[in-house]
Short mmCIF file of C-alpha atoms in Angstrom, two decimals:
data_model
loop_
_atom_site.label_atom_id
_atom_site.label_comp_id
_atom_site.label_asym_id
_atom_site.label_seq_id
_atom_site.Cartn_x
_atom_site.Cartn_y
_atom_site.Cartn_z
CA MET A 191 -12.11 1.19 16.48
CA ASN A 192 -11.43 4.38 15.03
CA LYS A 193 -8.28 4.65 13.06
CA ASP A 194 -7.43 8.56 14.12
CA TYR A 195 -8.07 6.77 18.00
CA GLY A 196 -5.91 4.07 17.73
CA VAL A 197 -3.06 6.64 16.58
CA ALA A 198 -3.33 7.90 19.16
CA VAL A 199 -2.93 5.51 21.77
CA ALA A 200 0.06 4.16 19.89
CA GLN A 201 1.04 7.07 20.41
CA CYS A 202 0.62 7.81 23.55
CA GLY A 203 2.30 4.93 24.71
CA PHE A 204 4.89 5.28 23.28
CA GLN A 205 5.73 8.60 24.56
CA THR A 206 5.31 7.18 27.60
CA ARG A 207 8.54 5.17 27.02
CA LEU A 208 10.55 7.73 25.08
CA ALA A 209 9.95 9.42 28.47
CA ALA A 210 11.71 7.32 30.23
CA CYS A 211 14.54 6.58 27.89
CA ASP A 212 17.24 8.88 29.94
CA THR A 213 19.78 9.43 27.16
CA PRO A 214 19.41 9.39 23.30
CA ARG A 215 21.10 6.82 22.66
CA SER A 216 17.80 4.39 24.49
CA CYS A 217 15.91 7.15 22.96
CA TRP A 218 17.32 5.40 19.33
CA SER A 219 16.97 2.13 20.68
CA LEU A 220 13.37 1.60 21.78
CA MET A 221 12.84 3.68 18.34
CA ARG A 222 14.20 1.01 16.14
CA ARG A 223 12.44 -2.03 18.21
CA GLU A 224 9.38 0.33 17.14
CA PHE A 225 9.46 0.37 13.61
CA GLU A 226 10.61 -2.49 12.94
CA ALA A 227 7.49 -4.49 14.24
CA ALA A 228 5.82 -1.96 12.21
CA GLY A 229 7.33 -3.47 9.23
CA VAL A 230 10.51 -0.43 8.67
CA PRO A 231 13.83 -1.91 8.88
CA HIS A 232 15.69 0.86 8.23
CA VAL A 233 15.18 3.52 9.48
CA SER A 234 17.78 7.23 9.44
CA TYR A 235 18.06 10.10 10.93
CA GLY A 236 19.24 13.63 10.39
CA ALA A 237 19.67 17.77 10.49
CA LEU A 238 22.17 20.11 8.58
CA PHE A 239 22.72 22.67 10.92
CA SER A 240 23.89 26.02 9.30
CA PRO A 241 23.67 28.90 7.08
CA HIS A 242 24.72 26.55 5.01
CA TYR A 243 27.18 28.49 3.12
CA ARG A 244 29.70 27.19 5.26
CA SER A 245 32.13 25.40 3.58
CA ASP A 246 32.48 22.13 5.79
CA PRO A 247 28.80 20.51 5.33
CA GLY A 248 30.14 17.74 7.44
CA ARG A 249 31.31 20.05 10.62
CA GLU A 250 27.21 21.00 10.98
CA THR A 251 25.42 17.87 10.50
CA VAL A 252 24.21 15.12 12.59
CA TYR A 253 22.99 12.26 11.16
CA MET A 254 22.28 8.63 12.65
CA SER A 255 20.99 5.68 11.32
CA HIS A 256 20.22 2.22 11.34
CA PHE A 257 22.02 1.51 7.87
CA ASP A 258 24.63 -1.60 6.85
CA GLN A 259 27.33 0.04 7.47
CA ALA A 260 29.34 -0.44 3.61
CA PHE A 261 26.09 1.40 2.89
CA LEU A 262 26.99 4.79 5.35
CA ASP A 263 30.54 4.10 3.88
CA ARG A 264 30.25 4.67 0.88
CA TYR A 265 26.62 7.50 0.50
CA SER A 266 29.50 9.36 2.78
CA GLN A 267 32.95 8.87 0.08
CA ALA A 268 30.79 9.25 -2.81
CA GLY A 269 28.98 12.86 -1.43
CA HIS A 270 25.36 12.05 -2.62
CA LEU A 271 24.17 14.08 1.30
CA SER A 272 23.43 16.93 -1.72
CA HIS A 273 22.33 14.76 -4.34
CA ASP A 274 19.66 12.27 -2.45
CA THR A 275 16.20 13.52 -3.67
CA ALA A 276 14.28 11.91 -0.48
CA VAL A 277 16.87 14.05 1.52
CA GLN A 278 16.09 17.06 -0.82
CA TRP A 279 12.40 16.37 -0.40
CA VAL A 280 12.58 17.40 3.79
CA PHE A 281 14.34 20.43 2.79
CA ARG A 282 11.19 21.20 0.25
CA PHE A 283 7.62 20.59 2.32
CA SER A 284 6.73 19.86 5.44
CA GLN A 285 4.37 17.15 5.02
CA PRO A 286 5.82 13.64 4.78
CA VAL A 287 6.96 12.64 0.92
CA PRO A 288 6.87 8.93 -0.19
CA TRP A 289 9.85 7.56 -2.14
CA VAL A 290 9.02 5.65 -6.02
CA THR A 291 11.96 4.67 -8.35
CA PRO A 292 12.45 6.99 -10.45
CA ARG A 293 10.61 5.87 -13.66
CA ARG A 294 11.81 7.60 -15.66
CA LEU A 295 16.04 8.51 -15.12
CA ALA A 296 16.57 10.50 -18.34
CA GLU A 297 14.90 13.72 -16.48
CA LEU A 298 17.22 13.61 -13.58
CA SER A 299 20.80 15.03 -13.24
CA GLU A 300 22.82 12.02 -13.69
CA ARG A 301 24.56 12.16 -9.98
CA GLN A 302 20.27 12.09 -8.24
CA ILE A 303 20.20 9.15 -10.68
CA ARG A 304 23.79 7.69 -9.50
CA VAL A 305 22.56 7.98 -6.20
CA TRP A 306 19.06 6.27 -6.83
CA GLU A 307 21.26 3.35 -9.09
CA GLU A 308 23.16 2.61 -5.17
CA GLY A 309 21.06 2.77 -3.29
CA GLU A 310 18.98 0.29 -5.38
CA ALA A 311 21.70 -2.23 -5.05
CA PHE A 312 22.13 -1.63 -1.59
CA GLY A 313 18.17 -3.01 -1.45
CA VAL A 314 16.98 1.11 -0.46
CA ARG A 315 13.96 0.77 -3.11
CA ASN A 316 10.43 2.75 -1.35
CA GLY A 317 10.68 4.50 1.77
CA LEU A 318 8.74 7.51 3.14
CA SER A 319 10.40 11.01 3.86
CA VAL A 320 9.09 13.11 7.65
CA PRO A 321 10.25 16.44 8.21
CA VAL A 322 11.57 18.09 10.85
CA ARG A 323 12.14 21.21 11.79
CA PHE A 324 15.30 21.54 14.27
CA GLY A 325 17.08 23.99 16.81
CA ARG A 326 15.76 27.57 17.72
CA ASP A 327 15.58 28.28 14.53
CA GLY A 328 13.93 25.28 12.56
CA SER A 329 17.05 24.01 10.38
CA ALA A 330 15.83 21.39 8.40
CA GLY A 331 16.09 18.09 8.95
CA GLY A 332 14.60 14.97 8.98
CA LEU A 333 13.21 11.06 9.96
CA PHE A 334 13.54 8.63 6.68
CA PHE A 335 12.55 5.05 6.95
CA SER A 336 14.00 2.77 4.65
CA ALA A 337 11.62 -0.03 2.93
CA THR A 338 14.61 -1.89 1.96
CA GLY A 339 14.16 -5.82 1.01
CA ILE A 340 10.86 -4.97 0.64
CA GLY A 341 7.85 -4.88 -2.77
CA ASP A 342 6.53 -1.89 -3.57
CA ASP A 343 3.61 -3.51 -3.15
CA ASP A 344 4.24 -4.77 0.34
CA TRP A 345 5.59 -1.31 1.00
CA ARG A 346 2.43 0.10 -0.09
CA GLY A 347 0.26 -1.56 2.06
CA ILE A 348 2.38 -0.83 4.94
CA LEU A 349 1.78 2.46 4.57
CA ASN A 350 -2.20 2.01 3.50
CA ASP A 351 -2.31 0.41 7.06
CA ASN A 352 -0.60 2.20 9.13
CA GLY A 353 1.69 5.57 7.69
CA ALA A 354 -0.86 7.80 10.35
CA THR A 355 0.83 6.32 13.42
CA LEU A 356 4.06 5.50 11.43
CA VAL A 357 4.36 9.17 11.22
CA ALA A 358 2.82 10.59 14.51
CA LEU A 359 5.19 8.15 16.13
CA ALA A 360 8.49 9.60 14.02
CA TYR A 361 7.37 13.19 15.85
CA THR A 362 6.61 12.18 18.86
CA PHE A 363 10.79 10.77 18.29
CA HIS A 364 11.88 13.99 17.37
CA GLU A 365 9.82 15.77 20.06
CA ALA A 366 11.99 13.22 22.42
CA MET A 367 15.47 13.22 21.56
CA GLU A 368 14.93 17.20 21.31
CA ARG A 369 15.15 17.01 25.49
CA PHE A 370 18.75 16.27 25.06
CA PRO A 371 21.69 18.32 24.51
CA LEU A 372 22.79 16.80 21.77
CA PHE A 373 22.41 18.94 18.39
CA SER A 374 23.23 21.89 20.35
CA THR A 375 27.19 22.46 19.74
CA ARG A 376 26.39 22.53 16.28
CA VAL A 377 23.60 24.79 16.23
CA ASN A 378 24.84 28.60 16.03
CA PRO A 379 22.89 31.52 17.14
CA GLN A 380 23.27 32.62 13.47
CA ASP A 381 21.70 30.03 12.14
CA HIS A 382 18.85 30.17 9.41
CA VAL A 383 16.83 28.17 7.81
CA ILE A 384 16.66 29.27 3.93
CA HIS A 385 14.57 29.97 1.85
CA LEU A 386 13.45 30.09 -1.67
CA THR A 387 10.56 31.48 -3.57
CA ASN A 388 9.36 29.24 -6.29
CA ARG A 389 10.83 31.82 -9.41
CA GLU A 390 13.43 32.44 -7.68
CA ARG A 391 14.12 29.21 -7.38
CA GLU A 392 12.53 28.58 -11.50
CA SER A 393 15.57 31.23 -11.84
CA LEU A 394 18.39 29.85 -10.12
CA ILE A 395 17.50 26.76 -11.53
CA TRP A 396 17.73 29.12 -15.64
CA SER A 397 20.82 29.38 -14.90
CA ALA A 398 23.07 26.84 -13.82
CA ARG A 399 21.98 25.23 -17.18
CA GLY A 400 23.32 28.63 -19.02
CA CYS A 401 21.00 31.41 -19.22
CA GLN A 402 21.14 35.01 -18.80
CA VAL A 403 18.65 37.36 -17.00
CA GLY A 404 17.25 38.12 -20.55
CA GLU A 405 17.08 34.41 -21.33
CA VAL A 406 15.42 33.72 -17.87
CA ALA A 407 13.27 35.93 -17.91
CA ASP A 408 11.87 34.22 -21.01
CA ARG A 409 11.53 31.65 -19.95
CA LEU A 410 9.94 32.78 -16.32
CA GLY A 411 7.38 34.82 -18.73
CA VAL A 412 8.68 37.66 -17.33
CA ALA A 413 10.32 41.50 -17.85
CA ASP A 414 13.73 40.76 -17.44
CA ARG A 415 13.96 44.02 -14.40
CA THR A 416 11.29 41.13 -13.19
CA ALA A 417 14.25 38.35 -13.92
CA GLU A 418 17.11 40.20 -12.35
CA HIS A 419 15.49 40.94 -8.73
CA HIS A 420 14.77 37.26 -8.66
CA LEU A 421 17.72 36.52 -8.38
CA GLY A 422 19.53 39.25 -7.15
CA ALA A 423 16.84 38.10 -4.07
CA ALA A 424 18.06 34.75 -4.12
CA ARG A 425 21.02 36.32 -4.03
CA ARG A 426 21.27 37.90 -0.95
CA LYS A 427 19.67 35.24 0.39
CA LEU A 428 22.25 32.85 -0.06
CA MET A 429 25.26 35.64 0.63
CA ALA A 430 26.51 35.47 -2.20
CA ARG A 431 28.18 38.23 -4.26
CA THR A 432 27.50 36.77 -8.10
CA THR A 433 24.60 34.51 -9.42
CA ALA A 434 27.09 31.24 -10.18
CA GLN A 435 27.84 31.23 -6.81
CA ALA A 436 24.35 30.99 -6.31
CA VAL A 437 24.15 28.97 -8.00
CA ALA A 438 26.84 26.91 -6.67
CA ARG A 439 25.38 27.21 -2.53
CA ALA A 440 22.22 26.22 -3.72
CA LEU A 441 22.63 22.89 -5.11
CA ALA A 442 24.62 22.16 -2.03
CA MET A 443 21.67 22.53 -0.02
CA GLY A 444 20.02 20.50 -2.25
CA LEU A 445 17.70 24.24 -2.34
CA LEU A 446 16.99 23.32 -6.75
CA PHE A 447 15.65 20.82 -7.54
CA ASP A 448 15.80 20.33 -11.65
CA GLY A 449 15.09 17.01 -12.77
CA VAL A 450 13.31 15.84 -9.16
CA ALA A 451 9.61 17.70 -10.08
CA PRO A 452 8.51 15.20 -12.78
CA LEU A 453 8.30 12.16 -9.71
CA ARG A 454 6.10 14.22 -8.36
CA ARG A 455 3.70 12.99 -11.02
CA ASP A 456 3.88 9.59 -9.58
CA LEU A 457 3.19 9.64 -6.55
CA GLY A 458 -0.45 10.97 -6.20
CA ASP A 459 -2.18 7.47 -5.72
CA LEU A 460 0.22 6.99 -2.23
CA PRO A 461 -0.66 8.99 0.72
CA PHE A 462 0.91 11.48 2.57
CA THR A 463 1.74 13.52 -1.07
CA ASP A 464 1.76 17.02 -0.80
CA SER A 465 -0.79 18.99 -2.16
CA GLY A 466 -0.38 21.84 -1.56
CA GLY A 467 3.79 22.02 -3.17
CA ASP A 468 4.30 23.64 -6.06
CA LEU A 469 6.45 20.31 -7.41
#
């Protein structure tokens, strides 16, 4: 049977079953059974609804998960959300991104390393981030498949055999959930998603490392005036009065991927890698 046809059949059947669900909880339960049957032990689903500069992101975050409560409590108490690269990927990319355990921990920030190590301690070694968008302004979010307790080779086999179906079912589940006013109380009409260009992001990264405008320009290979233009554009998007404030807000949002880029070199032989990305 044609593989695309098989994906379409699975998606259509799942869509029909989801349509019969009358609450978000029943959709969630159905999705959990579906993905467990496909070999995915844990699924998380969430989004950040905010203009990204409010002081309490917890009030603007929706998160549902099958993880053990001890893991969720530790994750929340440690404030890992802004430093979890698997989460950050759904803000940056439009296509699903497989996880890998970092092979070069020295290239990550200390905080990012801690998130990965604590995840591994709970058995969360590998998985897949599937970006989706929520609400009228397309706030960023995603579904996260966690291969808890599954070896790397076995997980690779699951993705190779059923990855396209899993991603299709993730999108179908998200569409079903959007029927419900699950997130309406958290979506502000003024909310918008902030998108930094590559140059704006790079300029902020070098600023975060302590570089002044001239040094940022040297790093980027551009004129001082051009570097200041990029920094000014980033400040305006982030509604920041200073570059330091812009850096702080971008870091809190997970928009600065300093140290994450080298990991992409390890994803080239896996399915669903966003080849159009700029990492």
